[in-house]
PDB file of N, CA and C in Angstrom:
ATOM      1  N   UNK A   1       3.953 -40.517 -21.654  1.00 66.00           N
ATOM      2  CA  UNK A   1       3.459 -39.198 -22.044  1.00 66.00           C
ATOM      3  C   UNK A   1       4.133 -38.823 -23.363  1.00 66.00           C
ATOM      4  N   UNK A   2       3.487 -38.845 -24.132  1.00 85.00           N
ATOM      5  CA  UNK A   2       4.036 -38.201 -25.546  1.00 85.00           C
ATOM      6  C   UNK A   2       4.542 -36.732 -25.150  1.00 85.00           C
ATOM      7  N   UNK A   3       5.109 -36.383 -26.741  1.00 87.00           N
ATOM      8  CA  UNK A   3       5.538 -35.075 -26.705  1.00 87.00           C
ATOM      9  C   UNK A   3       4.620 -33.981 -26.843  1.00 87.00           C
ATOM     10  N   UNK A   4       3.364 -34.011 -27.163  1.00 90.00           N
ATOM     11  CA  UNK A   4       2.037 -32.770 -27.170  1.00 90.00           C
ATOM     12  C   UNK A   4       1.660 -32.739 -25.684  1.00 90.00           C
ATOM     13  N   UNK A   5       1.753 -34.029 -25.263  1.00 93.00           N
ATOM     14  CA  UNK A   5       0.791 -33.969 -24.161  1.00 93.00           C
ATOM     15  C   UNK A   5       1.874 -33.133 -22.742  1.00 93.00           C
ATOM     16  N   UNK A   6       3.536 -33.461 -23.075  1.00 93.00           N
ATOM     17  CA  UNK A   6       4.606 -33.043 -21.999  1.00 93.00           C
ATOM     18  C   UNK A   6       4.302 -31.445 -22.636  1.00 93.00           C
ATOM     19  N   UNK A   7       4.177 -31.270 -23.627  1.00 94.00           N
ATOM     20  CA  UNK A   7       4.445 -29.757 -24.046  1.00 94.00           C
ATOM     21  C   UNK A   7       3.088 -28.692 -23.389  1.00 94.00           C
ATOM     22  N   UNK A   8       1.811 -29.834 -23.020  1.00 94.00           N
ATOM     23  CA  UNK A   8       0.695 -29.205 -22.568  1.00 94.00           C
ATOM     24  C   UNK A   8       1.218 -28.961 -21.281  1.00 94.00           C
ATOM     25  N   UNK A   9       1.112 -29.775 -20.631  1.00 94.00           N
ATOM     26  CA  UNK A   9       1.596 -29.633 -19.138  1.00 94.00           C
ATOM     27  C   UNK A   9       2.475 -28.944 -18.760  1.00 94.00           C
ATOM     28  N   UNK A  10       3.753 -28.793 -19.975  1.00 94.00           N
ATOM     29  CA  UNK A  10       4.837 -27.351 -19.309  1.00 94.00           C
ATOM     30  C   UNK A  10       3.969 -26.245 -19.615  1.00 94.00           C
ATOM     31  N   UNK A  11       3.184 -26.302 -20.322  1.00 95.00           N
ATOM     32  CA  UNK A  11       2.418 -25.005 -20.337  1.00 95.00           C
ATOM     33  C   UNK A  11       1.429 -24.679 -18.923  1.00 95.00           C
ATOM     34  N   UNK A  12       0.987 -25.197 -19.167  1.00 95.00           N
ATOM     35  CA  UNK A  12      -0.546 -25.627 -17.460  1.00 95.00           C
ATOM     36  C   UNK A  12       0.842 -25.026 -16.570  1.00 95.00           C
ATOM     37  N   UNK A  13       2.155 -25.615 -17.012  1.00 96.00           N
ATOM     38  CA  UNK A  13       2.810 -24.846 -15.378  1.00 96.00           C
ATOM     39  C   UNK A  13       3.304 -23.488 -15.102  1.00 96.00           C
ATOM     40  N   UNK A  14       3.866 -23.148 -16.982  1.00 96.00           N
ATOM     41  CA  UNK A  14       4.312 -21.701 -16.966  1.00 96.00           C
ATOM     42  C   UNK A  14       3.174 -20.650 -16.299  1.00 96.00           C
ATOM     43  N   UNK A  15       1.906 -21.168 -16.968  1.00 95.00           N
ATOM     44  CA  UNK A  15       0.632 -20.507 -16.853  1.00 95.00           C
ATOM     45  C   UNK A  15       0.311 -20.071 -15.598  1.00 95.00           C
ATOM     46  N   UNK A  16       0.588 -21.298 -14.729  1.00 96.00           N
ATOM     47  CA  UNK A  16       0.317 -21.416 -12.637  1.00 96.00           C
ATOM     48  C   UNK A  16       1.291 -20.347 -12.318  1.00 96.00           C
ATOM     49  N   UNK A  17       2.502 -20.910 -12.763  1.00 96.00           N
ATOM     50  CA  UNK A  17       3.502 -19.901 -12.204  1.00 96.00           C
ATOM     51  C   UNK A  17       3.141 -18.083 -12.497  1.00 96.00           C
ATOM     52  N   UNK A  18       2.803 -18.287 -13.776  1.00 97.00           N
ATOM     53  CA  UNK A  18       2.493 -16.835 -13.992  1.00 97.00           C
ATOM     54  C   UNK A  18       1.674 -16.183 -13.662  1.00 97.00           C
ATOM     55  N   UNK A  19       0.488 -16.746 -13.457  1.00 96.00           N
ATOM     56  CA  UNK A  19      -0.622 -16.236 -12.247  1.00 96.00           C
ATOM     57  C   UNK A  19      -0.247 -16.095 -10.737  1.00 96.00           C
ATOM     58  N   UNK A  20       0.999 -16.553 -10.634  1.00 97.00           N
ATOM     59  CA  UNK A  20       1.339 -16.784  -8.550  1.00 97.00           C
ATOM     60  C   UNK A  20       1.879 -15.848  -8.993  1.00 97.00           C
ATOM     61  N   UNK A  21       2.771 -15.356  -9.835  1.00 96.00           N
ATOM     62  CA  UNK A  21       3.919 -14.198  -9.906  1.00 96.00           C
ATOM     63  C   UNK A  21       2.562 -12.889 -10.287  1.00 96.00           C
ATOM     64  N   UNK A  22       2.061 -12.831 -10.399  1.00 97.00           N
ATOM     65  CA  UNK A  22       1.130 -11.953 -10.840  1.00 97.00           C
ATOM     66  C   UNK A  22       0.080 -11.252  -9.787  1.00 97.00           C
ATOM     67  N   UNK A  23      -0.500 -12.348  -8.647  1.00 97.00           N
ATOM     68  CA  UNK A  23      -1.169 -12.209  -6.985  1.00 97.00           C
ATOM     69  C   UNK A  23       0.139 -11.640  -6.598  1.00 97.00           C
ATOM     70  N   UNK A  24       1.465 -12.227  -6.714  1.00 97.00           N
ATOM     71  CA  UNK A  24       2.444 -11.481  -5.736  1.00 97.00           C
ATOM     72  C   UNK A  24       2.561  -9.879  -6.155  1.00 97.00           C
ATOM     73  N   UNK A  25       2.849  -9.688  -6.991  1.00 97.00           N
ATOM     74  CA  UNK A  25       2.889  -8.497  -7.942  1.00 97.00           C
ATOM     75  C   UNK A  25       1.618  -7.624  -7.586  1.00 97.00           C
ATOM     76  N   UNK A  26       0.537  -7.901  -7.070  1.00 97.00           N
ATOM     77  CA  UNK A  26      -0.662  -7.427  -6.965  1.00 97.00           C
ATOM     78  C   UNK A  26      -0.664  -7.456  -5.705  1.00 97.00           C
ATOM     79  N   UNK A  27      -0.421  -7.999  -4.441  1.00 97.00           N
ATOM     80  CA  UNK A  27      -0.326  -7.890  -3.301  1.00 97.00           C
ATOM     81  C   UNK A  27       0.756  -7.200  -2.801  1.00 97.00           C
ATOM     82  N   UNK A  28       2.245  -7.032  -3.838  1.00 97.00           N
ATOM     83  CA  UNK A  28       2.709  -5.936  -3.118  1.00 97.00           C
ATOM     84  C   UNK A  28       2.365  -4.588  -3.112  1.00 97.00           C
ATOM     85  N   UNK A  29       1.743  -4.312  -4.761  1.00 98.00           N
ATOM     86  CA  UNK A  29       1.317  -3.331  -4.759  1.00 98.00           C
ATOM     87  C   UNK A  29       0.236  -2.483  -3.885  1.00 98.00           C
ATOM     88  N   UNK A  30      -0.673  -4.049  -3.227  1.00 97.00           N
ATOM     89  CA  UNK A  30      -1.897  -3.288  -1.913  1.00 97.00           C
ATOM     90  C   UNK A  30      -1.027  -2.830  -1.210  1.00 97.00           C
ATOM     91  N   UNK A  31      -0.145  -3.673  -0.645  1.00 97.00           N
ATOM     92  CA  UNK A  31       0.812  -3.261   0.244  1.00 97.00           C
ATOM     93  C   UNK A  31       1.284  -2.209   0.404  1.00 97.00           C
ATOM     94  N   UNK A  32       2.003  -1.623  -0.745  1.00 98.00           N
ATOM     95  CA  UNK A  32       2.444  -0.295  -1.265  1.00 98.00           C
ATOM     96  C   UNK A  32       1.111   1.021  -0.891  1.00 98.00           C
ATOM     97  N   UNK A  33       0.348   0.608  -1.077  1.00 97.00           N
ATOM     98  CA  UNK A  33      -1.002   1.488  -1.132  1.00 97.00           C
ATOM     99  C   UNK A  33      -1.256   1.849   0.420  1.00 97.00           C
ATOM    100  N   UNK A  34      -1.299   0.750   0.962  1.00 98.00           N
ATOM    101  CA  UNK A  34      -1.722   1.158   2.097  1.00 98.00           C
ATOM    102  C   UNK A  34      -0.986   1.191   2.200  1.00 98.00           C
ATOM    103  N   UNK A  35       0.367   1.429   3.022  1.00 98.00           N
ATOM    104  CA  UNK A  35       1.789   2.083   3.656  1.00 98.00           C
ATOM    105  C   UNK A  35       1.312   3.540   3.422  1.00 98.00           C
ATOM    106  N   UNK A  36       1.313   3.839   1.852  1.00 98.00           N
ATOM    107  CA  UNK A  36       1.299   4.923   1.828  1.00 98.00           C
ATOM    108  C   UNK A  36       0.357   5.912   2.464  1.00 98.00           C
ATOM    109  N   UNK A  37      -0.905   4.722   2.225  1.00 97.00           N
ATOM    110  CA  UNK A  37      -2.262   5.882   2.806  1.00 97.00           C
ATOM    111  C   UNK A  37      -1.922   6.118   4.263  1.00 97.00           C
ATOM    112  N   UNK A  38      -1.115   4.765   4.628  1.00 98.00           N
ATOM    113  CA  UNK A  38      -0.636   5.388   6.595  1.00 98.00           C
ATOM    114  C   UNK A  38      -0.087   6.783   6.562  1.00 98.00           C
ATOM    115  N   UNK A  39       1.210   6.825   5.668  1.00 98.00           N
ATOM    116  CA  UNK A  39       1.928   7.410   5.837  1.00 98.00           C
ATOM    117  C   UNK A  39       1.353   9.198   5.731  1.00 98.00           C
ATOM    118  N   UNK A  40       0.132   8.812   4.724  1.00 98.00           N
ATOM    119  CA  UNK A  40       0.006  10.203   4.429  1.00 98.00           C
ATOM    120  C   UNK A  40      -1.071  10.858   5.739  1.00 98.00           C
ATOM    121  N   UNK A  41      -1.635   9.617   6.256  1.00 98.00           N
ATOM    122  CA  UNK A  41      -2.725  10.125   7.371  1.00 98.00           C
ATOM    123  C   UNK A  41      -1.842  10.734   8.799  1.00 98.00           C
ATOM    124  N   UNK A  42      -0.609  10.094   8.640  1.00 97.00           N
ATOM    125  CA  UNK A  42       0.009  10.163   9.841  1.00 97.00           C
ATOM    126  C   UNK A  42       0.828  11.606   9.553  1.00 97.00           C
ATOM    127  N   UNK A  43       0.825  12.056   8.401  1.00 98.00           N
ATOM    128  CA  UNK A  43       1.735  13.204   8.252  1.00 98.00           C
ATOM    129  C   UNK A  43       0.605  14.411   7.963  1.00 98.00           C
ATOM    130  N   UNK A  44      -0.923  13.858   7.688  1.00 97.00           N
ATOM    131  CA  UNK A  44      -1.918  14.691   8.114  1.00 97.00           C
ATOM    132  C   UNK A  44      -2.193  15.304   9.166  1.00 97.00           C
ATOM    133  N   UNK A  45      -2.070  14.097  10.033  1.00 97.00           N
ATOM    134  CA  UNK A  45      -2.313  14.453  11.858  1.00 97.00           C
ATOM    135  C   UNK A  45      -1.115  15.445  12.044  1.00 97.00           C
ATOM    136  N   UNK A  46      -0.426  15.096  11.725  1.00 97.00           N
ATOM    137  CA  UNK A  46       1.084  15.671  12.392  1.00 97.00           C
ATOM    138  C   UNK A  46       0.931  16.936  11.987  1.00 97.00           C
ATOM    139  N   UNK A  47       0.419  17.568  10.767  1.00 97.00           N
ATOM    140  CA  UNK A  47      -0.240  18.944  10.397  1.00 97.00           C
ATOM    141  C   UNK A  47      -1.063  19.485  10.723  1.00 97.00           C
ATOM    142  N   UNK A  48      -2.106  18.884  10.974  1.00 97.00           N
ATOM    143  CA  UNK A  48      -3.491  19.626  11.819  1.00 97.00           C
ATOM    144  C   UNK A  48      -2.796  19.373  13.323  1.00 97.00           C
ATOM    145  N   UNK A  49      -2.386  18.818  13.700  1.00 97.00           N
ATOM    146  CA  UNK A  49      -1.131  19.148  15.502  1.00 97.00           C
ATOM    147  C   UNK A  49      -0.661  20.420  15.204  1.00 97.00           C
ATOM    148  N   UNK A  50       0.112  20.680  14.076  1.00 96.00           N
ATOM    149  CA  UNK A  50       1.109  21.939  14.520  1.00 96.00           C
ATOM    150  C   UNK A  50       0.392  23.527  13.978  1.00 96.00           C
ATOM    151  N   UNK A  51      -0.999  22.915  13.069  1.00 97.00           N
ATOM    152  CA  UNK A  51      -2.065  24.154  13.062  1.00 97.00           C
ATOM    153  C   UNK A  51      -2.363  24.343  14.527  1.00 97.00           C
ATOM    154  N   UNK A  52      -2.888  23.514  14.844  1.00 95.00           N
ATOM    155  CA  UNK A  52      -3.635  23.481  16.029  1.00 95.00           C
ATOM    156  C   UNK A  52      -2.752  24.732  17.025  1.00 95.00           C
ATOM    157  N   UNK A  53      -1.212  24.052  17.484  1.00 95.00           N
ATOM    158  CA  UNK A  53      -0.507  24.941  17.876  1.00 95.00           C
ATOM    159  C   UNK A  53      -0.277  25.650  17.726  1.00 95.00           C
ATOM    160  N   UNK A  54      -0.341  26.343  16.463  1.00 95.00           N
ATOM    161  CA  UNK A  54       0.310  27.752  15.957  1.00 95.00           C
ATOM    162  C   UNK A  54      -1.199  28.147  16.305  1.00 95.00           C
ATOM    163  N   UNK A  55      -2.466  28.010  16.289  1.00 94.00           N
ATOM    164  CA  UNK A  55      -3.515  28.725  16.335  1.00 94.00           C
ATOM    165  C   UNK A  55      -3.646  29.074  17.578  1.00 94.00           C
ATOM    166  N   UNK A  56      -3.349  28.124  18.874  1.00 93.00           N
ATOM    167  CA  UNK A  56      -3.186  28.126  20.043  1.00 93.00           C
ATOM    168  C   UNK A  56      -2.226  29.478  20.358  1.00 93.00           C
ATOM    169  N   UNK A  57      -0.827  29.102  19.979  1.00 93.00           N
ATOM    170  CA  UNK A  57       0.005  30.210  20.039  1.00 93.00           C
ATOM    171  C   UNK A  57      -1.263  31.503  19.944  1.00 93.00           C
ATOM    172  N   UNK A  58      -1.202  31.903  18.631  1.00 93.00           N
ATOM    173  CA  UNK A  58      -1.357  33.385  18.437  1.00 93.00           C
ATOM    174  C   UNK A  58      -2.550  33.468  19.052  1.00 93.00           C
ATOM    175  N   UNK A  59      -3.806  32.682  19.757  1.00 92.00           N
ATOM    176  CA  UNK A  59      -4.504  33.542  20.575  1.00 92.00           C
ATOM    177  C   UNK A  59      -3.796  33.332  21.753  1.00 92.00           C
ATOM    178  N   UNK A  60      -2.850  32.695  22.457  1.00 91.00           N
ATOM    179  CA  UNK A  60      -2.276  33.156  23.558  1.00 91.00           C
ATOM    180  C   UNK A  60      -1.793  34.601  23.602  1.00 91.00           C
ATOM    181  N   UNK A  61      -0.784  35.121  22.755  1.00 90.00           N
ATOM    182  CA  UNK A  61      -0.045  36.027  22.622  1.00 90.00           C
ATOM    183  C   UNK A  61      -0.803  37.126  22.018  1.00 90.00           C
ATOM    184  N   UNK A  62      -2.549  36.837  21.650  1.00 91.00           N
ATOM    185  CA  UNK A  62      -3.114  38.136  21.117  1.00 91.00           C
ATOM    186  C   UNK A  62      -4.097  38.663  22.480  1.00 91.00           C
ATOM    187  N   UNK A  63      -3.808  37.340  23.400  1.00 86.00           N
ATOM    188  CA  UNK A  63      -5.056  37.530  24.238  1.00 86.00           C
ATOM    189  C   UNK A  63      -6.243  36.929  24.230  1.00 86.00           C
ATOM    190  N   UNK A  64      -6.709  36.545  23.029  1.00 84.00           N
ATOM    191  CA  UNK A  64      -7.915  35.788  22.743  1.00 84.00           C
ATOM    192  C   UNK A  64      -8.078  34.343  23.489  1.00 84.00           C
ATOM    193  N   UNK A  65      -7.155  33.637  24.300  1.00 74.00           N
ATOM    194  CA  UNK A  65      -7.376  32.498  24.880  1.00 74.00           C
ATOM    195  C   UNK A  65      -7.610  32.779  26.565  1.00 74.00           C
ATOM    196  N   UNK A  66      -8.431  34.195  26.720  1.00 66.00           N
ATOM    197  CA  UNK A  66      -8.202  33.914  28.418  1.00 66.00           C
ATOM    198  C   UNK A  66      -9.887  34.002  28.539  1.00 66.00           C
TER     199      UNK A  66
END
């Protein structure tokens, strides 16, 4: 292997490598995404729960729940 042709091929590899580092980089970021969208649905619910209750509350205590 001459020296153009070794210098192609370290390239062809930087190139591979830099595309795998690049899917990783891009798959953590889905990753990141969805965590978050959990996180925010789950801290949604957890808010419409404690509406729910406080709405519950005050027609208990106004009377409106009998």
């Amino acid at each position: 292997m001459d020296n153009s042709q070794n210098l192609s091929y370290q390239a062809g590899q930087t190139k591979g490598q830099a595309q795998e580092k690049g899917n990783q980089m891009m798959d953590k970021a889905a990753n990141a995404a969805q965590s978050a969208k959990e996180t925010m649905q789950q801290a949604g619910q957890q808010m419409q729960a404690k509406a729910q209750g406080a709405t519950e509350a005050v027609k208990n205590a106004t009377g409106m729940n009998k």
